[in-house]
Short mmCIF file of C-alpha atoms in Angstrom, two decimals:
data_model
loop_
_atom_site.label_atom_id
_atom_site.label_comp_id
_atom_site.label_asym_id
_atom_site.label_seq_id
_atom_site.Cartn_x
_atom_site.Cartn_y
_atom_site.Cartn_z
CA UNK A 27 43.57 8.56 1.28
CA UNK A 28 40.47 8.71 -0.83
CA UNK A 29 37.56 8.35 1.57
CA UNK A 30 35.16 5.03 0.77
CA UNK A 31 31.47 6.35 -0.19
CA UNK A 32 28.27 4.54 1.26
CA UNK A 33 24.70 4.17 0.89
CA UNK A 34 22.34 4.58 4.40
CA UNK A 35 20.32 1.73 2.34
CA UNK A 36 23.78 -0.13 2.54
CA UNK A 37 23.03 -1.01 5.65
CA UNK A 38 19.78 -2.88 5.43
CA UNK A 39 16.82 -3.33 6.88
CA UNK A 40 13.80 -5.20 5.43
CA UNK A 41 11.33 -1.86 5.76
CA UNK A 42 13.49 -1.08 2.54
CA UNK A 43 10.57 -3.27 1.04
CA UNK A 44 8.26 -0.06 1.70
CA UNK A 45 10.62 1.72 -1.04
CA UNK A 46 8.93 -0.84 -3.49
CA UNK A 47 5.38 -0.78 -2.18
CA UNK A 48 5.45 3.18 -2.25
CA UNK A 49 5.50 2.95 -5.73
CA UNK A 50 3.72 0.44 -6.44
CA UNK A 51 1.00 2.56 -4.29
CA UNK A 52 1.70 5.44 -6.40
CA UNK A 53 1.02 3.24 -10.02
CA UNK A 54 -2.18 2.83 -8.01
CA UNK A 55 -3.17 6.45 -7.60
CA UNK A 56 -2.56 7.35 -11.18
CA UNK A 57 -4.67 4.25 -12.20
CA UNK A 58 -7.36 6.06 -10.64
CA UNK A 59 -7.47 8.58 -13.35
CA UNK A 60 -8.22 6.08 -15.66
CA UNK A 61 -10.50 4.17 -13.78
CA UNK A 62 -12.92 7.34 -13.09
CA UNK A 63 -12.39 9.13 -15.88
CA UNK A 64 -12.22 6.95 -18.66
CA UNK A 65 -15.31 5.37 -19.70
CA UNK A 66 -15.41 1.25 -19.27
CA UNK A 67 -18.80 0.35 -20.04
CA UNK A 68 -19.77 -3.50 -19.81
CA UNK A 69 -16.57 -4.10 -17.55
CA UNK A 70 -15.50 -2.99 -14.01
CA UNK A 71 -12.34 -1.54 -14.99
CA UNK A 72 -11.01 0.60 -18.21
CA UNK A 73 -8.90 -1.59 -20.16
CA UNK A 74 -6.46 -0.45 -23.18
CA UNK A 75 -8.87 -0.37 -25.65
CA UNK A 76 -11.24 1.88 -23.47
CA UNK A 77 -8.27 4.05 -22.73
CA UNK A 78 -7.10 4.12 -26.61
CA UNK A 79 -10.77 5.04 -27.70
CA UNK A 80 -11.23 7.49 -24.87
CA UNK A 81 -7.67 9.40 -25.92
CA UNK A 82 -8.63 9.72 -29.68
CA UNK A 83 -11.74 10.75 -29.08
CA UNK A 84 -11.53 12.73 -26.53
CA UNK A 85 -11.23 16.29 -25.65
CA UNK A 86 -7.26 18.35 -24.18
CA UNK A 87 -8.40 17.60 -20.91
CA UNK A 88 -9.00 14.01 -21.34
CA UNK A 89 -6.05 13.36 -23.57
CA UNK A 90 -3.99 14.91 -20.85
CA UNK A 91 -5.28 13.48 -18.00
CA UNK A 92 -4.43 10.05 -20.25
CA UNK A 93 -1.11 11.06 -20.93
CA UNK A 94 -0.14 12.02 -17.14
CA UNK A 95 -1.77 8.58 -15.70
CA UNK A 96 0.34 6.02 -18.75
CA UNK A 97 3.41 7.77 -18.03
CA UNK A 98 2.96 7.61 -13.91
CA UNK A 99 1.75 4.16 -14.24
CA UNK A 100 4.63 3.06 -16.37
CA UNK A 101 7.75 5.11 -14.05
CA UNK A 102 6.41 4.06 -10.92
CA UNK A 103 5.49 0.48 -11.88
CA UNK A 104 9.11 0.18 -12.74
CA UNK A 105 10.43 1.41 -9.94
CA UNK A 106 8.07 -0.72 -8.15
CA UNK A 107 9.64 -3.92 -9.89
CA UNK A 108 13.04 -2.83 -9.61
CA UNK A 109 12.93 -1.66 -5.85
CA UNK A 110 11.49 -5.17 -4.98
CA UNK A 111 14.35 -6.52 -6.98
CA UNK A 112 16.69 -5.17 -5.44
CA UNK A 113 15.48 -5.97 -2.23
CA UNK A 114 15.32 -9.65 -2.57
CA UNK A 115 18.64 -9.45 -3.21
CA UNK A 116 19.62 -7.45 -0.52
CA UNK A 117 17.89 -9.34 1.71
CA UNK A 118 19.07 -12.51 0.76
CA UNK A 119 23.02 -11.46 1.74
CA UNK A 120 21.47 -10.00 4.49
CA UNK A 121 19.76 -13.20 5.85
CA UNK A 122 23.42 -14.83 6.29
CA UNK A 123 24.73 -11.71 8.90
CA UNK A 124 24.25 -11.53 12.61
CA UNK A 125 22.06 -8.56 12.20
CA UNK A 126 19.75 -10.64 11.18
CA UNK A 127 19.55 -13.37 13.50
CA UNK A 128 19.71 -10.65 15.89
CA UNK A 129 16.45 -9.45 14.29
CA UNK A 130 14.95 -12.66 14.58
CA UNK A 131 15.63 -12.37 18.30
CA UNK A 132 13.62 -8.97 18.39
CA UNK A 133 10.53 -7.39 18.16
CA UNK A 134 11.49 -6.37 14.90
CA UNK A 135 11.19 -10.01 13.53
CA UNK A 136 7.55 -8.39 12.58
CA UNK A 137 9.25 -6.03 9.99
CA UNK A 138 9.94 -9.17 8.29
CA UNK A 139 5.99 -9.06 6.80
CA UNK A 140 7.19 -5.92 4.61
CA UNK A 141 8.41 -8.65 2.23
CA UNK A 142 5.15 -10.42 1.32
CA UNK A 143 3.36 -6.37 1.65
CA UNK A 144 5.30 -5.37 -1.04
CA UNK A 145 5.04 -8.67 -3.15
CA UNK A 146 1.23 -8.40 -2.69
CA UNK A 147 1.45 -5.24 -4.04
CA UNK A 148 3.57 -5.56 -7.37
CA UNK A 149 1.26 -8.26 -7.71
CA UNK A 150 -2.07 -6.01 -7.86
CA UNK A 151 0.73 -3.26 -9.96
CA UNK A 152 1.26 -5.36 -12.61
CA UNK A 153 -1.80 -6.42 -12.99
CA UNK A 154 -2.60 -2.90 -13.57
CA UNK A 155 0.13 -2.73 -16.18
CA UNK A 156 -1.49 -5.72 -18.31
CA UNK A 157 -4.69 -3.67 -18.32
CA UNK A 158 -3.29 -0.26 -19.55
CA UNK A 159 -0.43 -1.18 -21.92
CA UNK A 160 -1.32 -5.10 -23.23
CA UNK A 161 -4.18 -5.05 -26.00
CA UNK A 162 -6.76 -7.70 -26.17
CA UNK A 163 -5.95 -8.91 -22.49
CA UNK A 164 -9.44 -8.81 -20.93
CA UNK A 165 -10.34 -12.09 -23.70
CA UNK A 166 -8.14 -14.24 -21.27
CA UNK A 167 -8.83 -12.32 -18.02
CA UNK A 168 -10.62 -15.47 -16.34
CA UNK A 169 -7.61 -17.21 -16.76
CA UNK A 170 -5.44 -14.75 -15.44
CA UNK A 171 -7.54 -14.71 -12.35
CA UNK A 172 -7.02 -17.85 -10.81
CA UNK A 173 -3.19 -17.43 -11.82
CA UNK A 174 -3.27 -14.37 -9.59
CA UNK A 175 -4.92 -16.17 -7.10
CA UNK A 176 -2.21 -18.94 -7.04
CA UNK A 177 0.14 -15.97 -6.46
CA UNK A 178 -1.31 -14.45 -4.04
CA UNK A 179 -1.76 -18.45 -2.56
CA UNK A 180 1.88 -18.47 -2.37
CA UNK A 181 2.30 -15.01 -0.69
CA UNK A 182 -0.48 -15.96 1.90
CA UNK A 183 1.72 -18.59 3.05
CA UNK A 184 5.03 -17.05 3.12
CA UNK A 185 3.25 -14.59 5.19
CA UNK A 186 1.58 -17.20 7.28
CA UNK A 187 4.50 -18.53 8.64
CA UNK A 188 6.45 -15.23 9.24
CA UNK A 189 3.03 -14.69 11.39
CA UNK A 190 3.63 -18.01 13.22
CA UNK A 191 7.58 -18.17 13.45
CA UNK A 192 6.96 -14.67 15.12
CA UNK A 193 3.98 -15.30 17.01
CA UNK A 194 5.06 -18.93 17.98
CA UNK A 195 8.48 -17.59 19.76
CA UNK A 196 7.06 -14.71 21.47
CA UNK A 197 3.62 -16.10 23.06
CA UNK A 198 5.22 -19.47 23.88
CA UNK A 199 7.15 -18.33 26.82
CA UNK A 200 7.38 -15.10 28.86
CA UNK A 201 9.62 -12.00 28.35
CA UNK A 202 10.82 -13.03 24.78
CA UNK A 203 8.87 -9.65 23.53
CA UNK A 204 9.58 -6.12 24.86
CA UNK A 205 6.69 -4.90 25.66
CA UNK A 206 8.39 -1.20 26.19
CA UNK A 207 9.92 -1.32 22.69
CA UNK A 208 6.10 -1.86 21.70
CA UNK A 209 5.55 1.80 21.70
CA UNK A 210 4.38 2.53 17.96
CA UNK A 211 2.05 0.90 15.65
CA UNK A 212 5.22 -0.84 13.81
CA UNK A 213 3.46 -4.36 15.02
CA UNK A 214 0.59 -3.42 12.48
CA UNK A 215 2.95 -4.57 9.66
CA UNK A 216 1.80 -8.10 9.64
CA UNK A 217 -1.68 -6.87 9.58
CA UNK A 218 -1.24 -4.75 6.36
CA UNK A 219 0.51 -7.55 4.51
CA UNK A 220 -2.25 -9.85 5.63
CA UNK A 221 -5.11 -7.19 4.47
CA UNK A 222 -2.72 -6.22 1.17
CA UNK A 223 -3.37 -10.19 0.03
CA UNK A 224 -7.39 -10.10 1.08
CA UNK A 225 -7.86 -7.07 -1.30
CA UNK A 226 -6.00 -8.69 -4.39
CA UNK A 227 -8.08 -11.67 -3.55
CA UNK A 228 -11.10 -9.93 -3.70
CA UNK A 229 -10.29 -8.68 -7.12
CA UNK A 230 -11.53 -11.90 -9.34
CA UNK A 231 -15.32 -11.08 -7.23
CA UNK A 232 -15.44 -7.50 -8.85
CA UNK A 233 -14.58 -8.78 -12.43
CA UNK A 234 -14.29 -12.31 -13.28
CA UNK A 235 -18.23 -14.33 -14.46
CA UNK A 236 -17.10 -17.54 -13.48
CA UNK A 237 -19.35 -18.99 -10.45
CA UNK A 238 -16.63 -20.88 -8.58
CA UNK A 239 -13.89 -18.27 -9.59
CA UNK A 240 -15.99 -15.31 -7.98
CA UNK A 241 -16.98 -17.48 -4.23
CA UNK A 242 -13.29 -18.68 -4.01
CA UNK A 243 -12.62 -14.68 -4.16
CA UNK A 244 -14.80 -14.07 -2.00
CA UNK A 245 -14.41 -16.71 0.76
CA UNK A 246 -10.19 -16.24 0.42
CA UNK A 247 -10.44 -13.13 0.71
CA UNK A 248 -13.06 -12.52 3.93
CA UNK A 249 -10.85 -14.95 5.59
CA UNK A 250 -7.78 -13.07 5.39
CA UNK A 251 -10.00 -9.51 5.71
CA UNK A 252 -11.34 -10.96 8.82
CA UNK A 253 -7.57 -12.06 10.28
CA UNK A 254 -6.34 -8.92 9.16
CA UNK A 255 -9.28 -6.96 11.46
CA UNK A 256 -8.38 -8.75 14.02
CA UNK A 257 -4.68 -8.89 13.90
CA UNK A 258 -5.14 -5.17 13.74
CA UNK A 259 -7.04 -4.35 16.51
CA UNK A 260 -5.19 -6.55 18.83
CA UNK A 261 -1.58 -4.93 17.96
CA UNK A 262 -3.18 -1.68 18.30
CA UNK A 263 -4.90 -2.00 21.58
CA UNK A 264 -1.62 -3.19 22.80
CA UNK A 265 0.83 -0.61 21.16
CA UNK A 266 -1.75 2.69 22.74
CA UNK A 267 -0.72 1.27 25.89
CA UNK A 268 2.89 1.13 26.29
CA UNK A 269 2.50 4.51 23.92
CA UNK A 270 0.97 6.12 26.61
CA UNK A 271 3.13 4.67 29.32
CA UNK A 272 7.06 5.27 27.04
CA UNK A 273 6.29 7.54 24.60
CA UNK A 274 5.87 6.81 20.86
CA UNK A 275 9.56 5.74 19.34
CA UNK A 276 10.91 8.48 17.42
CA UNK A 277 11.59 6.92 14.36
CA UNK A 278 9.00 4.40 14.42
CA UNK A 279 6.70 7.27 14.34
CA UNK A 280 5.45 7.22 10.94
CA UNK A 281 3.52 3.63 11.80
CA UNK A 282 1.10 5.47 13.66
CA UNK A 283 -0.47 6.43 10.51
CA UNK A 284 -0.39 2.43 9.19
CA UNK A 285 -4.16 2.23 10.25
CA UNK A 286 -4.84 4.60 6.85
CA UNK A 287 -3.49 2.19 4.44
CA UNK A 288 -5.18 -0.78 6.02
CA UNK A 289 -8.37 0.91 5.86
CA UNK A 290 -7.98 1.93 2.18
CA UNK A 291 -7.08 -1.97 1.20
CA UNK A 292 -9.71 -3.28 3.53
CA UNK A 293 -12.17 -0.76 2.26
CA UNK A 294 -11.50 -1.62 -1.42
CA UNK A 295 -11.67 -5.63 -0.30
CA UNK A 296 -15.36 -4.89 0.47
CA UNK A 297 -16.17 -2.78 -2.58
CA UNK A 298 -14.85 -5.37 -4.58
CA UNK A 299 -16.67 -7.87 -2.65
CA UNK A 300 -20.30 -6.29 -2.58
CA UNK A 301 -19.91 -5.90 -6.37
CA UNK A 302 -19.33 -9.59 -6.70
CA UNK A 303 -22.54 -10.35 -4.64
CA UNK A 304 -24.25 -8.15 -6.87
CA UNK A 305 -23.48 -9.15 -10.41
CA UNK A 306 -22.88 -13.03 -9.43
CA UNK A 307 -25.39 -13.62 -6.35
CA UNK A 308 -27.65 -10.93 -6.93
CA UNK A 309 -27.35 -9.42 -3.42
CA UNK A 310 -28.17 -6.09 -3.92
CA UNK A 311 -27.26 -2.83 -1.82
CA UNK A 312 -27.83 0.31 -2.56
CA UNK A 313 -25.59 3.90 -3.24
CA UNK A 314 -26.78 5.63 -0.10
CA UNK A 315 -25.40 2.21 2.05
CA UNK A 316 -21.94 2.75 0.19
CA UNK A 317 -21.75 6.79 0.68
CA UNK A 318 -22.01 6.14 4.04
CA UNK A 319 -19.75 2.83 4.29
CA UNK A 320 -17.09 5.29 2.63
CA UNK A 321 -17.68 8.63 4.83
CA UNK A 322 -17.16 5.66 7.91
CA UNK A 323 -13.94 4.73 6.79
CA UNK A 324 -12.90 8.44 5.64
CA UNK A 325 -13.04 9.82 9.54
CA UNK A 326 -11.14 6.53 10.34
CA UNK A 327 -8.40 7.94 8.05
CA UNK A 328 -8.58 11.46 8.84
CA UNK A 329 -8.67 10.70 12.64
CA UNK A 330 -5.00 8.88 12.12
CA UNK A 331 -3.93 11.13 10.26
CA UNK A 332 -4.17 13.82 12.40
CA UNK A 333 -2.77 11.92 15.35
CA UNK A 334 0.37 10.94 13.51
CA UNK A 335 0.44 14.39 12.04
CA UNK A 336 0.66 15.78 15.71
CA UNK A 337 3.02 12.90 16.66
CA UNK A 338 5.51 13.71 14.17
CA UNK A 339 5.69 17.37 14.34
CA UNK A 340 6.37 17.34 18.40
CA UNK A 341 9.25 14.92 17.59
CA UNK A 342 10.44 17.24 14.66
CA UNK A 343 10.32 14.27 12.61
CA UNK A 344 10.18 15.52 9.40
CA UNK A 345 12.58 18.36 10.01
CA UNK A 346 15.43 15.39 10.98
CA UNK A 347 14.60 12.15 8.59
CA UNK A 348 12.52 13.91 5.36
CA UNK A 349 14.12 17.36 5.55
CA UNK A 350 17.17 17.16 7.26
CA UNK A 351 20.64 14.92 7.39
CA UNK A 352 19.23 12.12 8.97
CA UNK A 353 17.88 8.82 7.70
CA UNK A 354 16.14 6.09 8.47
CA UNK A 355 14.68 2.93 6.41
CA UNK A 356 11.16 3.39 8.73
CA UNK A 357 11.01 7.16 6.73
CA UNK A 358 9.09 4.71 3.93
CA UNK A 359 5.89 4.10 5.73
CA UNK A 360 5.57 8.00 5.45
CA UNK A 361 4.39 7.40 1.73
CA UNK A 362 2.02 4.71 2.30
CA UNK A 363 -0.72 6.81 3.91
CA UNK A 364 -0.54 9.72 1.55
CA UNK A 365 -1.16 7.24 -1.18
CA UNK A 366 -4.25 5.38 0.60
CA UNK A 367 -5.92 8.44 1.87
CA UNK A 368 -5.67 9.66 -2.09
CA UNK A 369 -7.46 6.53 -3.68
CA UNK A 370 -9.65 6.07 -0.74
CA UNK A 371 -10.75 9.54 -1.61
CA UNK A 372 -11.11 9.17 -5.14
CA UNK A 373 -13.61 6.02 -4.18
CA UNK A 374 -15.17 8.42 -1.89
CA UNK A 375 -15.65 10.43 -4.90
CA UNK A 376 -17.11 8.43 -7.47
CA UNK A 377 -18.48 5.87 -5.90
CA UNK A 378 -19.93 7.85 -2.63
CA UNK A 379 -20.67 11.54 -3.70
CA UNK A 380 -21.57 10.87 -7.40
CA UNK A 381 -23.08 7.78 -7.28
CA UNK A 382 -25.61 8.80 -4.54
CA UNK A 383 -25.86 11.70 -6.76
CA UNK A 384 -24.55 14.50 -4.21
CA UNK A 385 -22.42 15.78 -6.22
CA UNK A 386 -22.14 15.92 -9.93
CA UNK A 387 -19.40 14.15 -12.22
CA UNK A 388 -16.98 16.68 -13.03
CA UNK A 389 -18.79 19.55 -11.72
CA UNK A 390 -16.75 22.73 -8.64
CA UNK A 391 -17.50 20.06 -5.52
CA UNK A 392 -16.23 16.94 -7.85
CA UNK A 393 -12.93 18.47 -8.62
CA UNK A 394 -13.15 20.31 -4.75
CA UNK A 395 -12.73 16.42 -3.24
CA UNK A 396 -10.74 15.37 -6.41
CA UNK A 397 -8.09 17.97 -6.09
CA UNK A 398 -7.41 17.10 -2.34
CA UNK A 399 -6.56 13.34 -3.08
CA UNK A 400 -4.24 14.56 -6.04
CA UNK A 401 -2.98 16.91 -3.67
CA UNK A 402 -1.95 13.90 -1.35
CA UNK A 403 -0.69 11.92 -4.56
CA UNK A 404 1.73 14.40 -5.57
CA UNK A 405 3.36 14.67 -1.14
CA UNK A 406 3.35 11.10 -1.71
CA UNK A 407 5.53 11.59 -5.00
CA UNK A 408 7.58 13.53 -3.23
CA UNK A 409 8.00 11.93 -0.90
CA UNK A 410 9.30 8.51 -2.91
CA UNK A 411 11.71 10.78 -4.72
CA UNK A 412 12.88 12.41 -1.90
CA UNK A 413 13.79 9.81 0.55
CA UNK A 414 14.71 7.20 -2.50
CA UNK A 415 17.53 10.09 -2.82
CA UNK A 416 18.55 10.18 0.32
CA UNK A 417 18.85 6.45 0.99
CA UNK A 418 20.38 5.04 -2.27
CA UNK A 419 22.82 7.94 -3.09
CA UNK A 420 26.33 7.38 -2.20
CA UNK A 421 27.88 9.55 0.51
CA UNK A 422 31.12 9.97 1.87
CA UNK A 423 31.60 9.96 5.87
CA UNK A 424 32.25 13.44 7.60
CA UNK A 425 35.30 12.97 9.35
CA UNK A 426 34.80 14.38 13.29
CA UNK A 427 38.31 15.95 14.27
CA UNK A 428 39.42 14.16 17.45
CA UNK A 429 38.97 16.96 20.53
#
């Protein structure tokens, strides 16, 4: 009797959304190429004409470096799109089985938030896209502002009342939540979705000129920044304690590195929002304020880092659900901080060392700090292609001989 293959992402879980915000976290990284390397001048970020003019006149290193970040941007972005396709799909058979109302009735109800994290983030990916590949699209960029900020309206609210259904059944009465099945950082999810919307907010404050365009940004988005701070810290405070007390869980593990992402996003957020204050409300800082800002949120990272780093490797985690047979839908968040640390570094870069004129643009310590955060980029590649074969490749059952 032929033997029926199956997919681990058969059955599902909604932290299959990570599989599309991985990706679309990728696209990011190899936007960062572009964005550092490529002159812009006149605008906050290279657009396709800047990128066309900077390939034909530039040098083998630059046409290269061009070459490598269109093509990244372009697979990843589709996988991005396709991944969060295919989720929404899955998800919506999967919100008519008991698995799911029995995941309602958990603490993993907060897993639900991966869904508006990685529509946040396909948002800020394709927006990406329209600046690399569509010619002439910075003449209607104003307008394509506030239509990004309806969108990311709409996933503010979906969030929102994830949040509250969530929140609303577990601090209403006693004993609803398991407080030793709170033993990870896996209640941080909300928190990243909510700071993944704040940063795309933020993005009309960086680049749009129109006065009321620019404060909405910037209001929106320190609103949700701010909810996000303190939805983190709470959940975290919370989480070290019954880590301490139970252990971390084994393959909730990878959360305990969530902090870098939400750093990375929050850190942009601000970037993007002191640049606004500058060029709209003339509220001026200056590059030594921002090296250090940056450095700050760098030992954040590095500090989590390590910790999950240790974490994992006691609990052979990567040796079982990256390496080994296992899987395990939670094996996503894995990617997330190898991207974040990566851009966060190349901010650290070029907007920290270079700008406060430590280091100089293109010179041994430039490409010392660069080559680290494309070191992370490429485990985080790896990563995606690595686990996306593992979960969506069809397998057929060992059969275990009765003893």
């Amino acid at each position: 009797m032929a033997q029926t293959q199956h997919r681990p992402a058969d059955t599902y879980s909604p932290l299959y959304f990570l599989a599309s915000l991985g990706a679309g976290g990728i696209a990011v990284t190899f936007f960062m190429f572009l964005m550092f390397w490529v002159p812009h001048p006149g605008r906050p970020v290279p657009i396709f004409e800047d990128i066309s003019a900077a390939f034909l006149t530039g040098g083998p290193a630059m046409q290269a470096a061009i070459g490598v970040a269109v093509l990244g941007i372009a697979y990843f972005a589709t996988l991005n799109i396709r991944a969060l396709i295919w989720n929404l799909s899955a998800f919506a058979a999967f919100r008519k089985s008991e698995a799911y109302a029995e995941l309602r009735r958990s603490n993993a109800e907060s897993t639900l938030l991966a869904m508006p994290l990685a529509m946040a983030m396909s948002v800020n990916a394709l927006f990406i896209v329209g600046l690399v590949f569509v010619p002439q699209l910075w003449s209607i960029v104003e307008y394509l502002f506030r239509l990004a900020m309806v969108a990311f309206g709409l996933i503010a609210v979906l969030a929102f009342r994830q949040i509250g259904a969530f929140l609303g059944r577990v601090l209403s009465k006693g004993g609803v939540f398991d407080v030793t099945a709170h033993n990870s950082f896996a209640q941080l999810t909300p928190a990243f979705a909510v700071s993944m919307i704040a940063v795309g907010f933020a993005a009309p404050a960086a680049m749009a000129t129109n006065l009321t365009t620019v404060a909405a940004s910037l209001v929106l988005s320190t609103i949700l920044g701010t909810v996000a701070i303190l939805y983190t810290g709470f959940a975290a405070v919370t989480a070290l304690g019954s880590m301490l007390q139970h252990g971390t869980a084994r393959e909730a593990g990878p959360t305990l590195m969530i902090i870098v992402p939400i750093v990375t996003v929050l850190g942009i957020m601000f970037l993007r929002q002191d640049h606004g204050l500058h060029t709209t409300f003339a509220a001026h800082g200056n590059d030594g304020e921002t090296l250090v800002f940056l450095s700050r949120l760098v030992a954040i990272q590095l500090a989590f880092l390590g910790l999950g780093a240790v974490v994992l490797r006691a609990q052979g985690y990567f040796a079982d659900f990256v390496l080994g047979p296992k899987t395990s839908p939670g094996s996503y968040a894995l990617v997330c901080p190898f991207v974040a640390f990566a851009v966060m570094l190349h901010f650290f870069t070029n907007k920290g060392l270079v700008a406060a004129e430590v280091v100089e643009k293109f010179g041994i310590g430039y490409w010392a700090v660069t080559g680290v955060a494309i070191a992370f980029q490429l485990v985080a590649i790896a990563l995606v292609l690595r686990l996306n074969r593992q979960h969506f490749t069809a397998r057929t059952p060992v059969v275990v001989p009765a003893e």
